[in-house]
Amino acid sequence: MSRLRIFANDAPDAPLLSSRDGDEIARELARIGVTFERWQASAPVEPGASQEEVLAAYRADVDRLVAEHGFNTVDVISIAPDHPDRHELRRKFLDEHYHKEDEVRFFVAGSGLFTLHVDGKVYEVECVQGGLISVPDGTTHWFDMGPQPSFVAIRFFKEPDGWVGHFTGSDIAQRFPRYGEA
Ligand SMILES: [Fe+2]
């Protein structure tokens, strides 16, 4: 089950709220313009499934999201704990940044930690299997896949070639919990 924790941005040791209730997570994130949904597969997705098989299992929701938002590209990314570039991949988005398009990810398997920094608060979202998160363009955030990353995710893009992180230079991410570390 996914989990949301909300902190004041100067109090990383004292969450104001912690919830694994999907409806509550969606409600709290909607206040800051972030979409959170839980999707069910229409067919089992086996380990090693092809991109086509993964997309087919979630076709109705994928098509709905594409129609609603006008995404031009949908792909499937898969990272295993023994990925040779896992440390480099993890480091890439560990610091606070934003994008000039929405960051939309659906977790087919595994998990990852999105942390958003909005209006003096920090929203830490552990996204697990079955969870969709859409971070609006311009929203400052960071993403941690953990030291032993394990996830399969569907990504939605309008301009994949323009997918770059604009880093704020803030060190706030270093003061909040890292994923998979005590
Ligand atoms: Fe990002």
PDB file of C-alpha atoms and ligand atoms in Angstrom:
ATOM      1  CA  MET A   1       0.000   0.000   0.000  1.00  0.00           C
ATOM      2  CA  SER A   2       1.288   3.445  -0.865  1.00  0.00           C
ATOM      3  CA  ARG A   3       2.005   5.871   1.974  1.00  0.00           C
ATOM      4  CA  LEU A   4       1.847   9.642   2.313  1.00  0.00           C
ATOM      5  CA  ARG A   5       3.654  11.583   5.015  1.00  0.00           C
ATOM      6  CA  ILE A   6       3.393  15.342   5.321  1.00  0.00           C
ATOM      7  CA  PHE A   7       6.027  17.412   7.137  1.00  0.00           C
ATOM      8  CA  ALA A   8       6.696  21.061   7.809  1.00  0.00           C
ATOM      9  CA  ASN A   9       9.716  21.801   5.647  1.00  0.00           C
ATOM     10  CA  ASP A  10      11.893  22.459   8.711  1.00  0.00           C
ATOM     11  CA  ALA A  11      10.835  19.382  10.701  1.00  0.00           C
ATOM     12  CA  PRO A  12      11.852  16.167   8.931  1.00  0.00           C
ATOM     13  CA  ASP A  13      11.588  14.150  12.162  1.00  0.00           C
ATOM     14  CA  ALA A  14       7.980  15.025  12.982  1.00  0.00           C
ATOM     15  CA  PRO A  15       5.388  14.105  10.346  1.00  0.00           C
ATOM     16  CA  LEU A  16       2.171  16.111  10.624  1.00  0.00           C
ATOM     17  CA  LEU A  17       0.295  13.270   8.962  1.00  0.00           C
ATOM     18  CA  SER A  18       1.037   9.691   7.943  1.00  0.00           C
ATOM     19  CA  SER A  19      -1.509   7.706   5.953  1.00  0.00           C
ATOM     20  CA  ARG A  20      -1.808   4.534   3.919  1.00  0.00           C
ATOM     21  CA  ASP A  21      -5.463   5.230   3.099  1.00  0.00           C
ATOM     22  CA  GLY A  22      -5.678   5.626  -0.684  1.00  0.00           C
ATOM     23  CA  ASP A  23      -8.641   8.001  -0.560  1.00  0.00           C
ATOM     24  CA  GLU A  24      -6.970  10.193   2.064  1.00  0.00           C
ATOM     25  CA  ILE A  25      -3.702  10.239   0.098  1.00  0.00           C
ATOM     26  CA  ALA A  26      -5.580  11.302  -3.049  1.00  0.00           C
ATOM     27  CA  ARG A  27      -7.480  13.993  -1.129  1.00  0.00           C
ATOM     28  CA  GLU A  28      -4.396  15.505   0.528  1.00  0.00           C
ATOM     29  CA  LEU A  29      -2.395  15.515  -2.707  1.00  0.00           C
ATOM     30  CA  ALA A  30      -5.281  16.992  -4.709  1.00  0.00           C
ATOM     31  CA  ARG A  31      -4.977  20.116  -2.502  1.00  0.00           C
ATOM     32  CA  ILE A  32      -1.576  20.793  -4.075  1.00  0.00           C
ATOM     33  CA  GLY A  33      -2.623  19.820  -7.602  1.00  0.00           C
ATOM     34  CA  VAL A  34      -1.085  16.364  -7.526  1.00  0.00           C
ATOM     35  CA  THR A  35      -3.116  13.446  -8.893  1.00  0.00           C
ATOM     36  CA  PHE A  36      -2.925  10.108  -7.067  1.00  0.00           C
ATOM     37  CA  GLU A  37      -4.914   7.081  -8.245  1.00  0.00           C
ATOM     38  CA  ARG A  38      -4.875   3.329  -7.744  1.00  0.00           C
ATOM     39  CA  TRP A  39      -5.318   1.129 -10.802  1.00  0.00           C
ATOM     40  CA  GLN A  40      -6.193  -2.570 -11.127  1.00  0.00           C
ATOM     41  CA  ALA A  41      -4.710  -4.762 -13.872  1.00  0.00           C
ATOM     42  CA  SER A  42      -7.233  -6.376 -16.222  1.00  0.00           C
ATOM     43  CA  ALA A  43      -4.916  -9.393 -16.494  1.00  0.00           C
ATOM     44  CA  PRO A  44      -1.999 -10.686 -14.418  1.00  0.00           C
ATOM     45  CA  VAL A  45       1.356  -9.104 -15.288  1.00  0.00           C
ATOM     46  CA  GLU A  46       4.089 -11.731 -14.999  1.00  0.00           C
ATOM     47  CA  PRO A  47       7.734 -10.881 -14.225  1.00  0.00           C
ATOM     48  CA  GLY A  48       9.516 -10.287 -17.511  1.00  0.00           C
ATOM     49  CA  ALA A  49       6.332  -9.194 -19.291  1.00  0.00           C
ATOM     50  CA  SER A  50       6.904  -7.194 -22.459  1.00  0.00           C
ATOM     51  CA  GLN A  51       6.092  -3.494 -22.732  1.00  0.00           C
ATOM     52  CA  GLU A  52       3.048  -4.420 -24.844  1.00  0.00           C
ATOM     53  CA  GLU A  53       1.796  -6.919 -22.250  1.00  0.00           C
ATOM     54  CA  VAL A  54       2.215  -4.374 -19.453  1.00  0.00           C
ATOM     55  CA  LEU A  55       0.330  -1.666 -21.345  1.00  0.00           C
ATOM     56  CA  ALA A  56      -2.407  -4.135 -22.371  1.00  0.00           C
ATOM     57  CA  ALA A  57      -3.057  -5.019 -18.715  1.00  0.00           C
ATOM     58  CA  TYR A  58      -3.793  -1.338 -17.947  1.00  0.00           C
ATOM     59  CA  ARG A  59      -5.159  -0.322 -21.338  1.00  0.00           C
ATOM     60  CA  ALA A  60      -8.396   1.323 -20.159  1.00  0.00           C
ATOM     61  CA  ASP A  61      -6.677   3.565 -17.602  1.00  0.00           C
ATOM     62  CA  VAL A  62      -3.740   4.331 -19.894  1.00  0.00           C
ATOM     63  CA  ASP A  63      -6.080   5.358 -22.710  1.00  0.00           C
ATOM     64  CA  ARG A  64      -8.189   7.483 -20.341  1.00  0.00           C
ATOM     65  CA  LEU A  65      -5.153   9.364 -19.058  1.00  0.00           C
ATOM     66  CA  VAL A  66      -3.780   9.912 -22.568  1.00  0.00           C
ATOM     67  CA  ALA A  67      -7.171  11.230 -23.744  1.00  0.00           C
ATOM     68  CA  GLU A  68      -7.503  13.524 -20.696  1.00  0.00           C
ATOM     69  CA  HIS A  69      -4.039  15.042 -20.880  1.00  0.00           C
ATOM     70  CA  GLY A  70      -2.925  14.684 -24.489  1.00  0.00           C
ATOM     71  CA  PHE A  71       0.215  12.654 -23.832  1.00  0.00           C
ATOM     72  CA  ASN A  72       2.148  11.786 -26.976  1.00  0.00           C
ATOM     73  CA  THR A  73       4.417   9.054 -25.673  1.00  0.00           C
ATOM     74  CA  VAL A  74       3.846   6.209 -23.226  1.00  0.00           C
ATOM     75  CA  ASP A  75       6.631   3.809 -22.322  1.00  0.00           C
ATOM     76  CA  VAL A  76       7.559   1.226 -19.708  1.00  0.00           C
ATOM     77  CA  ILE A  77      10.745   1.477 -17.640  1.00  0.00           C
ATOM     78  CA  SER A  78      12.085  -1.432 -15.623  1.00  0.00           C
ATOM     79  CA  ILE A  79      14.919  -1.302 -13.102  1.00  0.00           C
ATOM     80  CA  ALA A  80      16.177  -4.299 -11.105  1.00  0.00           C
ATOM     81  CA  PRO A  81      18.310  -4.239  -7.926  1.00  0.00           C
ATOM     82  CA  ASP A  82      21.346  -5.519  -9.861  1.00  0.00           C
ATOM     83  CA  HIS A  83      21.155  -2.863 -12.594  1.00  0.00           C
ATOM     84  CA  PRO A  84      24.794  -1.941 -13.318  1.00  0.00           C
ATOM     85  CA  ASP A  85      23.983   1.800 -13.427  1.00  0.00           C
ATOM     86  CA  ARG A  86      21.660   1.794 -10.386  1.00  0.00           C
ATOM     87  CA  HIS A  87      23.775   4.197  -8.294  1.00  0.00           C
ATOM     88  CA  GLU A  88      24.065   6.711 -11.121  1.00  0.00           C
ATOM     89  CA  LEU A  89      20.375   6.362 -11.985  1.00  0.00           C
ATOM     90  CA  ARG A  90      19.435   6.904  -8.356  1.00  0.00           C
ATOM     91  CA  ARG A  91      21.598  10.010  -7.981  1.00  0.00           C
ATOM     92  CA  LYS A  92      20.137  11.677 -11.051  1.00  0.00           C
ATOM     93  CA  PHE A  93      16.957  13.057  -9.425  1.00  0.00           C
ATOM     94  CA  LEU A  94      17.857  12.922  -5.705  1.00  0.00           C
ATOM     95  CA  ASP A  95      18.059  16.710  -5.332  1.00  0.00           C
ATOM     96  CA  GLU A  96      15.231  19.194  -5.518  1.00  0.00           C
ATOM     97  CA  HIS A  97      14.187  19.972  -9.093  1.00  0.00           C
ATOM     98  CA  TYR A  98      11.215  20.605 -11.332  1.00  0.00           C
ATOM     99  CA  HIS A  99      10.268  19.849 -14.908  1.00  0.00           C
ATOM    100  CA  LYS A 100       8.502  21.853 -17.565  1.00  0.00           C
ATOM    101  CA  GLU A 101       5.943  19.114 -18.046  1.00  0.00           C
ATOM    102  CA  ASP A 102       4.024  16.881 -15.690  1.00  0.00           C
ATOM    103  CA  GLU A 103       5.900  13.900 -14.232  1.00  0.00           C
ATOM    104  CA  VAL A 104       3.435  11.030 -14.529  1.00  0.00           C
ATOM    105  CA  ARG A 105       4.336   7.539 -13.339  1.00  0.00           C
ATOM    106  CA  PHE A 106       2.297   4.392 -12.738  1.00  0.00           C
ATOM    107  CA  PHE A 107       3.921   1.625 -10.704  1.00  0.00           C
ATOM    108  CA  VAL A 108       3.193  -1.751 -12.315  1.00  0.00           C
ATOM    109  CA  ALA A 109       5.520  -3.440  -9.827  1.00  0.00           C
ATOM    110  CA  GLY A 110       7.918  -2.447  -7.088  1.00  0.00           C
ATOM    111  CA  SER A 111       8.072   1.043  -5.613  1.00  0.00           C
ATOM    112  CA  GLY A 112       9.776   4.432  -5.422  1.00  0.00           C
ATOM    113  CA  LEU A 113       9.724   7.545  -3.234  1.00  0.00           C
ATOM    114  CA  PHE A 114       8.489  10.874  -4.602  1.00  0.00           C
ATOM    115  CA  THR A 115       8.884  13.840  -2.285  1.00  0.00           C
ATOM    116  CA  LEU A 116       7.227  17.152  -3.168  1.00  0.00           C
ATOM    117  CA  HIS A 117       8.041  20.544  -1.665  1.00  0.00           C
ATOM    118  CA  VAL A 118       5.073  22.892  -1.852  1.00  0.00           C
ATOM    119  CA  ASP A 119       4.128  25.975   0.185  1.00  0.00           C
ATOM    120  CA  GLY A 120       6.385  25.299   3.151  1.00  0.00           C
ATOM    121  CA  LYS A 121       5.430  21.647   3.424  1.00  0.00           C
ATOM    122  CA  VAL A 122       7.029  18.425   2.284  1.00  0.00           C
ATOM    123  CA  TYR A 123       4.843  15.635   0.924  1.00  0.00           C
ATOM    124  CA  GLU A 124       6.602  12.278   0.908  1.00  0.00           C
ATOM    125  CA  VAL A 125       4.790   9.740  -1.255  1.00  0.00           C
ATOM    126  CA  GLU A 126       5.922   6.136  -1.277  1.00  0.00           C
ATOM    127  CA  CYS A 127       4.397   4.919  -4.504  1.00  0.00           C
ATOM    128  CA  VAL A 128       3.964   1.157  -4.680  1.00  0.00           C
ATOM    129  CA  GLN A 129       2.466  -1.353  -7.108  1.00  0.00           C
ATOM    130  CA  GLY A 130      -0.885  -0.124  -8.402  1.00  0.00           C
ATOM    131  CA  GLY A 131      -0.233   3.567  -7.677  1.00  0.00           C
ATOM    132  CA  LEU A 132      -0.289   6.426 -10.176  1.00  0.00           C
ATOM    133  CA  ILE A 133       1.205   9.814  -9.364  1.00  0.00           C
ATOM    134  CA  SER A 134       1.123  12.933 -11.510  1.00  0.00           C
ATOM    135  CA  VAL A 135       3.369  15.792 -10.379  1.00  0.00           C
ATOM    136  CA  PRO A 136       2.390  19.035 -12.155  1.00  0.00           C
ATOM    137  CA  ASP A 137       4.961  20.930 -14.181  1.00  0.00           C
ATOM    138  CA  GLY A 138       6.865  23.449 -12.087  1.00  0.00           C
ATOM    139  CA  THR A 139       6.279  21.587  -8.798  1.00  0.00           C
ATOM    140  CA  THR A 140       9.561  21.215  -6.909  1.00  0.00           C
ATOM    141  CA  HIS A 141      10.267  17.615  -5.912  1.00  0.00           C
ATOM    142  CA  TRP A 142      12.859  14.837  -5.795  1.00  0.00           C
ATOM    143  CA  PHE A 143      12.722  11.106  -6.519  1.00  0.00           C
ATOM    144  CA  ASP A 144      14.538   8.302  -4.737  1.00  0.00           C
ATOM    145  CA  MET A 145      14.516   4.737  -6.067  1.00  0.00           C
ATOM    146  CA  GLY A 146      16.598   3.492  -3.120  1.00  0.00           C
ATOM    147  CA  PRO A 147      19.973   1.725  -3.004  1.00  0.00           C
ATOM    148  CA  GLN A 148      18.505  -1.471  -4.456  1.00  0.00           C
ATOM    149  CA  PRO A 149      15.920  -0.147  -6.911  1.00  0.00           C
ATOM    150  CA  SER A 150      13.152  -2.450  -7.995  1.00  0.00           C
ATOM    151  CA  PHE A 151      10.274  -1.203 -10.073  1.00  0.00           C
ATOM    152  CA  VAL A 152       8.415  -1.405 -13.358  1.00  0.00           C
ATOM    153  CA  ALA A 153       6.656   1.855 -14.227  1.00  0.00           C
ATOM    154  CA  ILE A 154       4.594   3.252 -17.071  1.00  0.00           C
ATOM    155  CA  ARG A 155       5.707   6.798 -17.986  1.00  0.00           C
ATOM    156  CA  PHE A 156       3.603   9.376 -19.813  1.00  0.00           C
ATOM    157  CA  PHE A 157       5.189  12.213 -21.783  1.00  0.00           C
ATOM    158  CA  LYS A 158       4.218  15.051 -24.021  1.00  0.00           C
ATOM    159  CA  GLU A 159       7.794  15.872 -25.087  1.00  0.00           C
ATOM    160  CA  PRO A 160      10.151  13.054 -24.058  1.00  0.00           C
ATOM    161  CA  ASP A 161      13.085  14.804 -25.716  1.00  0.00           C
ATOM    162  CA  GLY A 162      12.551  17.777 -23.411  1.00  0.00           C
ATOM    163  CA  TRP A 163      12.520  15.630 -20.268  1.00  0.00           C
ATOM    164  CA  VAL A 164      15.112  17.406 -18.149  1.00  0.00           C
ATOM    165  CA  GLY A 165      15.330  18.288 -14.479  1.00  0.00           C
ATOM    166  CA  HIS A 166      15.800  21.937 -13.552  1.00  0.00           C
ATOM    167  CA  PHE A 167      17.642  21.877 -10.238  1.00  0.00           C
ATOM    168  CA  THR A 168      16.893  24.538  -7.623  1.00  0.00           C
ATOM    169  CA  GLY A 169      20.231  24.299  -5.808  1.00  0.00           C
ATOM    170  CA  SER A 170      18.427  23.730  -2.494  1.00  0.00           C
ATOM    171  CA  ASP A 171      19.784  21.087  -0.106  1.00  0.00           C
ATOM    172  CA  ILE A 172      16.360  20.370   1.405  1.00  0.00           C
ATOM    173  CA  ALA A 173      16.260  16.852  -0.034  1.00  0.00           C
ATOM    174  CA  GLN A 174      19.316  15.926   2.012  1.00  0.00           C
ATOM    175  CA  ARG A 175      17.456  16.749   5.222  1.00  0.00           C
ATOM    176  CA  PHE A 176      14.548  14.402   4.556  1.00  0.00           C
ATOM    177  CA  PRO A 177      14.494  10.597   4.688  1.00  0.00           C
ATOM    178  CA  ARG A 178      16.166   8.713   1.875  1.00  0.00           C
ATOM    179  CA  TYR A 179      14.415   5.645   0.539  1.00  0.00           C
ATOM    180  CA  GLY A 180      15.420   2.286   1.948  1.00  0.00           C
ATOM    181  CA  GLU A 181      17.820   3.823   4.467  1.00  0.00           C
ATOM    182  CA  ALA A 182      17.238   4.117   8.195  1.00  0.00           C
TER     183      ALA A 182
HETATM  184 FE    FE B   1      11.407  14.741 -11.417  1.00  0.00          FE
END
